CSV table of C-alpha atoms in Angstrom, one decimal:
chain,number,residue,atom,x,y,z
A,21,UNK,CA,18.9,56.4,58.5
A,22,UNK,CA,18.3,54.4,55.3
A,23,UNK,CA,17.2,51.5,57.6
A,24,UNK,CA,14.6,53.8,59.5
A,25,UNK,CA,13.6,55.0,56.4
A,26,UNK,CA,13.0,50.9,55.4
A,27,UNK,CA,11.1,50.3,58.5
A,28,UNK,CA,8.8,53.7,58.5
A,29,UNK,CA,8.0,52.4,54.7
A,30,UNK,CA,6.6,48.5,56.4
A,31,UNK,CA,5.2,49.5,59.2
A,32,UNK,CA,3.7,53.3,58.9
A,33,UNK,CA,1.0,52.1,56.3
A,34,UNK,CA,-0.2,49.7,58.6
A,35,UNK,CA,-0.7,52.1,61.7
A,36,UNK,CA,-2.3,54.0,59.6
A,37,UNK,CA,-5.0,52.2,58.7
A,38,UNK,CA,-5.2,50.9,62.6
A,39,UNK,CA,-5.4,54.4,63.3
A,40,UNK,CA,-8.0,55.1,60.9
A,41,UNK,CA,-10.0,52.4,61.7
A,42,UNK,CA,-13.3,52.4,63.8
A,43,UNK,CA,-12.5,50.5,66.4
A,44,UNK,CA,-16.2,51.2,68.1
A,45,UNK,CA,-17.7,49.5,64.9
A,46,UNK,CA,-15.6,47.1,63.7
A,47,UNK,CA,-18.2,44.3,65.6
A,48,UNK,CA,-20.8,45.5,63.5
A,49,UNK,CA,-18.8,46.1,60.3
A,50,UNK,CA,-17.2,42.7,60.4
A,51,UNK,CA,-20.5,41.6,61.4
A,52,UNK,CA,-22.6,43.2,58.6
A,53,UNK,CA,-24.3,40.6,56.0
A,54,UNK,CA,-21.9,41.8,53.3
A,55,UNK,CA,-18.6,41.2,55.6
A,56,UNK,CA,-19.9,37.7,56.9
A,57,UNK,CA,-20.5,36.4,53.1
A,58,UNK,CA,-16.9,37.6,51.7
A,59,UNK,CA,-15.6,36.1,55.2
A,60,UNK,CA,-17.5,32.9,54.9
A,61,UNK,CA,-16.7,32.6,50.8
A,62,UNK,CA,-12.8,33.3,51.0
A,63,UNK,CA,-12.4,30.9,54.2
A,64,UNK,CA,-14.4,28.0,52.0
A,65,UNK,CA,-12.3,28.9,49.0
A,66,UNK,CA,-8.8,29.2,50.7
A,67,UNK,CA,-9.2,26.1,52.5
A,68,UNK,CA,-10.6,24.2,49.3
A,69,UNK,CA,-7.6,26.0,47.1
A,70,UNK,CA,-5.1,24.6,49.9
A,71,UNK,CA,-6.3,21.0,49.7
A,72,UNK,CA,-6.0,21.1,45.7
A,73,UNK,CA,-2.6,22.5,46.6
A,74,UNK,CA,-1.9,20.0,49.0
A,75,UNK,CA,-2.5,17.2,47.1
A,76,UNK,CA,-0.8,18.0,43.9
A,77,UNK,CA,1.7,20.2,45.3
A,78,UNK,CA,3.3,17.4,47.6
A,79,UNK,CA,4.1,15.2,44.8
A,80,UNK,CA,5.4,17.7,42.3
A,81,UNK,CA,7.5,19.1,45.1
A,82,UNK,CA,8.8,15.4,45.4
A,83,UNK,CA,9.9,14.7,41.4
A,84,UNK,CA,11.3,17.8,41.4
A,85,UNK,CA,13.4,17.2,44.7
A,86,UNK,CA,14.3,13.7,43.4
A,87,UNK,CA,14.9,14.3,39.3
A,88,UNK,CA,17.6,15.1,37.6
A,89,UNK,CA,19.7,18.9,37.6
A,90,UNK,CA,18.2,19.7,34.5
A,91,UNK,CA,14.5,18.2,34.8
A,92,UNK,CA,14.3,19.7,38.0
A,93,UNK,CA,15.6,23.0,37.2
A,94,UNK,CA,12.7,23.3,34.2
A,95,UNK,CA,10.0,22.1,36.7
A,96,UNK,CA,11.2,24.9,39.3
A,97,UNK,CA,10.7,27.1,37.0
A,98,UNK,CA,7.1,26.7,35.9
A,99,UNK,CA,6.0,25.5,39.3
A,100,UNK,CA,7.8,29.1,40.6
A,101,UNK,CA,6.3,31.2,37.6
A,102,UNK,CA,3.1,32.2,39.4
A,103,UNK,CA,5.2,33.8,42.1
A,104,UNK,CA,6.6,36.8,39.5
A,105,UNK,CA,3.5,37.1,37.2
A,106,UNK,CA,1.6,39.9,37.3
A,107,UNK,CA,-1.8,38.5,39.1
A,108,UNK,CA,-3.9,39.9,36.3
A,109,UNK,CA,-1.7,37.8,34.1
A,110,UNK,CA,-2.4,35.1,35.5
A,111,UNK,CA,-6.1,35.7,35.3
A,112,UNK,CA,-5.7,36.0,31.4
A,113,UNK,CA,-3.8,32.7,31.3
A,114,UNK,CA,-6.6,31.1,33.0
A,115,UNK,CA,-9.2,32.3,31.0
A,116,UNK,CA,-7.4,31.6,27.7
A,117,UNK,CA,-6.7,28.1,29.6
A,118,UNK,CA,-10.3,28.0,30.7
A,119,UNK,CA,-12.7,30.5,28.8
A,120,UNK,CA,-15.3,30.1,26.6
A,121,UNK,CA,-12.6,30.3,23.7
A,122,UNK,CA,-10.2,29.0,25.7
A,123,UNK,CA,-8.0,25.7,24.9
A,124,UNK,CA,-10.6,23.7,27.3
A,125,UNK,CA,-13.2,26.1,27.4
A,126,UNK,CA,-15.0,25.2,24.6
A,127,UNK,CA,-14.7,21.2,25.1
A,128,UNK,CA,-16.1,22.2,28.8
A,129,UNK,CA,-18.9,24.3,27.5
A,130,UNK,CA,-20.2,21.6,24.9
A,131,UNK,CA,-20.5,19.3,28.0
A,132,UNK,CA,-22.5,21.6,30.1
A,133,UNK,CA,-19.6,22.7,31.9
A,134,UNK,CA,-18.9,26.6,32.7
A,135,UNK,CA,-15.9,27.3,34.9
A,136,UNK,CA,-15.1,31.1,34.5
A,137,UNK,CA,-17.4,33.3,37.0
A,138,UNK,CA,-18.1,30.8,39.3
A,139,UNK,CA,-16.8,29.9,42.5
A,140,UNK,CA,-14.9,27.0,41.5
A,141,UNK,CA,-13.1,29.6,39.0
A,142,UNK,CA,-11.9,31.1,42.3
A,143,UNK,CA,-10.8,28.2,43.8
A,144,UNK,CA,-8.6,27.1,40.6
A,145,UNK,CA,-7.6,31.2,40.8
A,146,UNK,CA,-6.4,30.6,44.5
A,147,UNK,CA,-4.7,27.7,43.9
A,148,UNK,CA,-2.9,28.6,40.9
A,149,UNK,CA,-1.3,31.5,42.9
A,150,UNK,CA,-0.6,29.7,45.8
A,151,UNK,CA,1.0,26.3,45.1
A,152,UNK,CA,4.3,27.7,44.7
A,153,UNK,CA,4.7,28.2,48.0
A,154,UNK,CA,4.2,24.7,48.7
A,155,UNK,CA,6.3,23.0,46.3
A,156,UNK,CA,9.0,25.7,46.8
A,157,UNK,CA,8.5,24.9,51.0
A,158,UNK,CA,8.1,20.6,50.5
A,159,UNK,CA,11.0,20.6,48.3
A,160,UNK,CA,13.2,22.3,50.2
A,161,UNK,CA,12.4,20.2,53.0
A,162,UNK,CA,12.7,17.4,50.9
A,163,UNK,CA,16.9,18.6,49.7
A,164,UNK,CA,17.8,18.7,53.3
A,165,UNK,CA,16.2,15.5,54.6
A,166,UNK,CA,18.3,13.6,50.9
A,167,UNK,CA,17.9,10.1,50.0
A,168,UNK,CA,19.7,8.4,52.7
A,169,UNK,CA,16.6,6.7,54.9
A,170,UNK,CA,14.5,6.2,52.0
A,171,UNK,CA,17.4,3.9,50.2
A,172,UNK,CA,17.8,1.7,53.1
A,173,UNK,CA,13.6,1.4,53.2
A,174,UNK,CA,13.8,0.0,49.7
A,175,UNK,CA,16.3,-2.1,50.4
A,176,UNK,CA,14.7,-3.7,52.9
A,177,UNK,CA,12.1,-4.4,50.4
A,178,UNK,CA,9.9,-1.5,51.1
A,179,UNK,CA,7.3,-0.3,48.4
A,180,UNK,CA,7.6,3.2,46.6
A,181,UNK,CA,4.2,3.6,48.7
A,182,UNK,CA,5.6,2.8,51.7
A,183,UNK,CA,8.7,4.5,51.6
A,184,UNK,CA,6.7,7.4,50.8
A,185,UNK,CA,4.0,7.2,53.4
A,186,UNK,CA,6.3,5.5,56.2
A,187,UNK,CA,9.6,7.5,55.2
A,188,UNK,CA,9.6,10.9,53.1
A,189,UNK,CA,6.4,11.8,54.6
A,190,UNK,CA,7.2,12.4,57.7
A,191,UNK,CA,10.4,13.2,57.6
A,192,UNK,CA,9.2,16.4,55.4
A,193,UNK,CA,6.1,17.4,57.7
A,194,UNK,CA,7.5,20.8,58.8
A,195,UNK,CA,7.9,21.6,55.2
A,196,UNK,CA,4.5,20.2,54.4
A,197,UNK,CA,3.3,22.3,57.6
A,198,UNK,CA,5.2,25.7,56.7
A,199,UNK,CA,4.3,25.3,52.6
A,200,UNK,CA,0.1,25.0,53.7
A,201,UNK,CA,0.1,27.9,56.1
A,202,UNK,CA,1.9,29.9,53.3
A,203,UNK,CA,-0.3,28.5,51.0
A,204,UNK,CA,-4.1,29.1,52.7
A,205,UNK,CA,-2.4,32.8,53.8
A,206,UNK,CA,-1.4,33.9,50.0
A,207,UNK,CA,-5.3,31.9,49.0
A,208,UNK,CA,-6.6,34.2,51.3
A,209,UNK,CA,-5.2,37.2,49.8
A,210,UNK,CA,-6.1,36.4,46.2
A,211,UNK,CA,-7.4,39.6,44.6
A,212,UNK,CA,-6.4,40.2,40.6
A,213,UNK,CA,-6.2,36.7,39.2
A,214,UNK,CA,-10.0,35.9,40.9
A,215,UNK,CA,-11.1,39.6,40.2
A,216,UNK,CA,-10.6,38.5,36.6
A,217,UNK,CA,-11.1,34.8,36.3
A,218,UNK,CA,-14.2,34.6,38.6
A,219,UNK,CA,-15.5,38.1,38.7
A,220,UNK,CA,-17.0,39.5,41.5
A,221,UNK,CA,-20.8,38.9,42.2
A,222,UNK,CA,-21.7,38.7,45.6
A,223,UNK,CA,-22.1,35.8,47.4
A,224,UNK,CA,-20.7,33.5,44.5
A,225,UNK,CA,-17.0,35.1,43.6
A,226,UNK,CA,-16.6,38.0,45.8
A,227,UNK,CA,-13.4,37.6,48.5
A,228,UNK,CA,-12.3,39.4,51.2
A,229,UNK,CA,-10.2,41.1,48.8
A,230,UNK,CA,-12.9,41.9,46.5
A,231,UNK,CA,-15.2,43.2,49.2
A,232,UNK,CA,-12.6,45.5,50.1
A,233,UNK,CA,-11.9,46.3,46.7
A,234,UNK,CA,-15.6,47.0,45.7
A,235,UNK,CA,-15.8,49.4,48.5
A,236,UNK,CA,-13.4,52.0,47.6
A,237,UNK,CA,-15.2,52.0,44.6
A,238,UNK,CA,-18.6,53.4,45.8
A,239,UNK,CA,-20.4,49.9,45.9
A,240,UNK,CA,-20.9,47.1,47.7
A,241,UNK,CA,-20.4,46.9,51.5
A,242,UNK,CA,-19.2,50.0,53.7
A,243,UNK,CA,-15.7,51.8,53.8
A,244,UNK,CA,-15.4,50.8,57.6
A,245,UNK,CA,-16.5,47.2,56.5
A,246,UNK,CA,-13.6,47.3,54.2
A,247,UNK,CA,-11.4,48.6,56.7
A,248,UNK,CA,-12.3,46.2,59.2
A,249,UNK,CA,-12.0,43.2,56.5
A,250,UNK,CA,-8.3,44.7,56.1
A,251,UNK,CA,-7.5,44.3,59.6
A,252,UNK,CA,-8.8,40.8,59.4
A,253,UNK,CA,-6.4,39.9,56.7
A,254,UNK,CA,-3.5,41.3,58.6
A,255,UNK,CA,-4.8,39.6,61.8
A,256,UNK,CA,-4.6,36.1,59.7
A,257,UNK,CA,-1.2,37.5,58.1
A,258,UNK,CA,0.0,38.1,61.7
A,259,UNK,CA,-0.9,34.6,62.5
A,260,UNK,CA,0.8,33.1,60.0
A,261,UNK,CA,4.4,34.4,61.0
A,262,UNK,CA,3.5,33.4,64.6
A,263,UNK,CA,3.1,30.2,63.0
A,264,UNK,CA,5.6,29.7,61.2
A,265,UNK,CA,8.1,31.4,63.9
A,266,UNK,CA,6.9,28.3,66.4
A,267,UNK,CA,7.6,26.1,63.3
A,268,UNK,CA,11.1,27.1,62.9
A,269,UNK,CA,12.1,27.2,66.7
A,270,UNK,CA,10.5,23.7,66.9
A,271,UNK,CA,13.0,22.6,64.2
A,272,UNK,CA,15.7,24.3,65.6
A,273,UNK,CA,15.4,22.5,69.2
């Protein structure tokens, strides 16, 4: 019983809102102007957030895999903190990091520079909330492959380039592969941290999320727009547990 109970609480909410849904307008909803510029906005953000994610993420994931007990058990920690703060907290942090009166917000404005409600403020909002999942996923990878190929490159007289590139690269590619799906999907579903480091203006900051959000609220696009944006999110959630499922059973063979 408690187990039915557990599944009825997962899986009724979403047959509900498949139930409620229109399925006669959902071309047109997900179709509508409004729909097509939160679409087009949140897929440029995500996949800009998941680069910047990608290319930081990957080398933090590696010093922490390869540093001390210690070191690495600090660095885990604040590369891991996004995951348990509030979103809205991490909004705050950001705009206290990145605000007018912010630490770098005023250095930033005197050059000309304005980073909060804009859509580079939803980018850094993305990303900040979504590079956990990759370091947590490379470094993992990174633990299980251990040291053992990467010694005997460079003692062969290998590079620390080339043991990376040739060696640890590849040899965590699943990991890399697993941590960026995770990554672009939790992008994608950014909502408090954007809504209040970037705002939500149409066309500029406005996400899927936000769309939806602004139309339970009496503005914006249309309640079946929102509706229909919802199932696009679970669609792409959907998606990235088929992915991941092929990833795993292609690791296990």
């Amino acid at each position: 019983m408690p187990a039915a109970l557990g599944a009825a609480l997962l899986v009724l909410p979403l047959l509900a809102l498949l139930v409620r849904l229109d399925w006669a307008g959902v071309p047109a909803a997900v179709t509508s102007p409004a729909a097509l510029e939160a679409l087009t906005l949140s897929l440029t953000t995500a996949s800009v957030a998941t680069l910047v994610c990608i290319v930081l993420g990957v080398p933090l994931a590696v010093v922490i895999a390869r540093a001390s007990r210690g070191v690495a058990a600090v660095l885990r920690t604040l590369a891991t903190l996004p995951l348990v703060l509030p979103p809205l907290v991490g909004g705050i942090a950001l705009l206290a990091l990145l605000g007018r009166n912010g630490l770098l917000g005023g250095v930033l404005e005197v050059a000309g520079v304005r980073v909060p409600f804009t859509t580079a403020a939803v980018v850094i909002a993305q990303a900040f909330v979504a590079l956990p999942f990759l370091v947590i996923s490379v470094e993992g990878a990174l633990r299980t492959a251990g040291t053992g190929f990467e010694v005997v490159a460079a003692g062969l007289g290998a590079s620390r380039s080339t043991v990376f590139r040739r060696i640890t690269l590849p040899l965590v590619g699943p990991g890399i592969l697993a941590g960026t799906v995770l990554c672009f999907a939790r992008a994608l579903g950014e909502f408090g941290a954007t809504a209040l480091f970037a705002g939500n203006a149409a066309g500029t900051t406005r996400t899927m999320p936000l769309a939806i959000y602004t139309a339970f609220n009496g503005s914006g696009v249309s309640e079946d727009t929102a509706i229909a944006l919802s199932l696009m999110l679970i669609v792409v959630a959907v998606a990235v547990l088929l992915v991941m499922r092929g990833w795993r059973e292609d690791a296990a063979r």
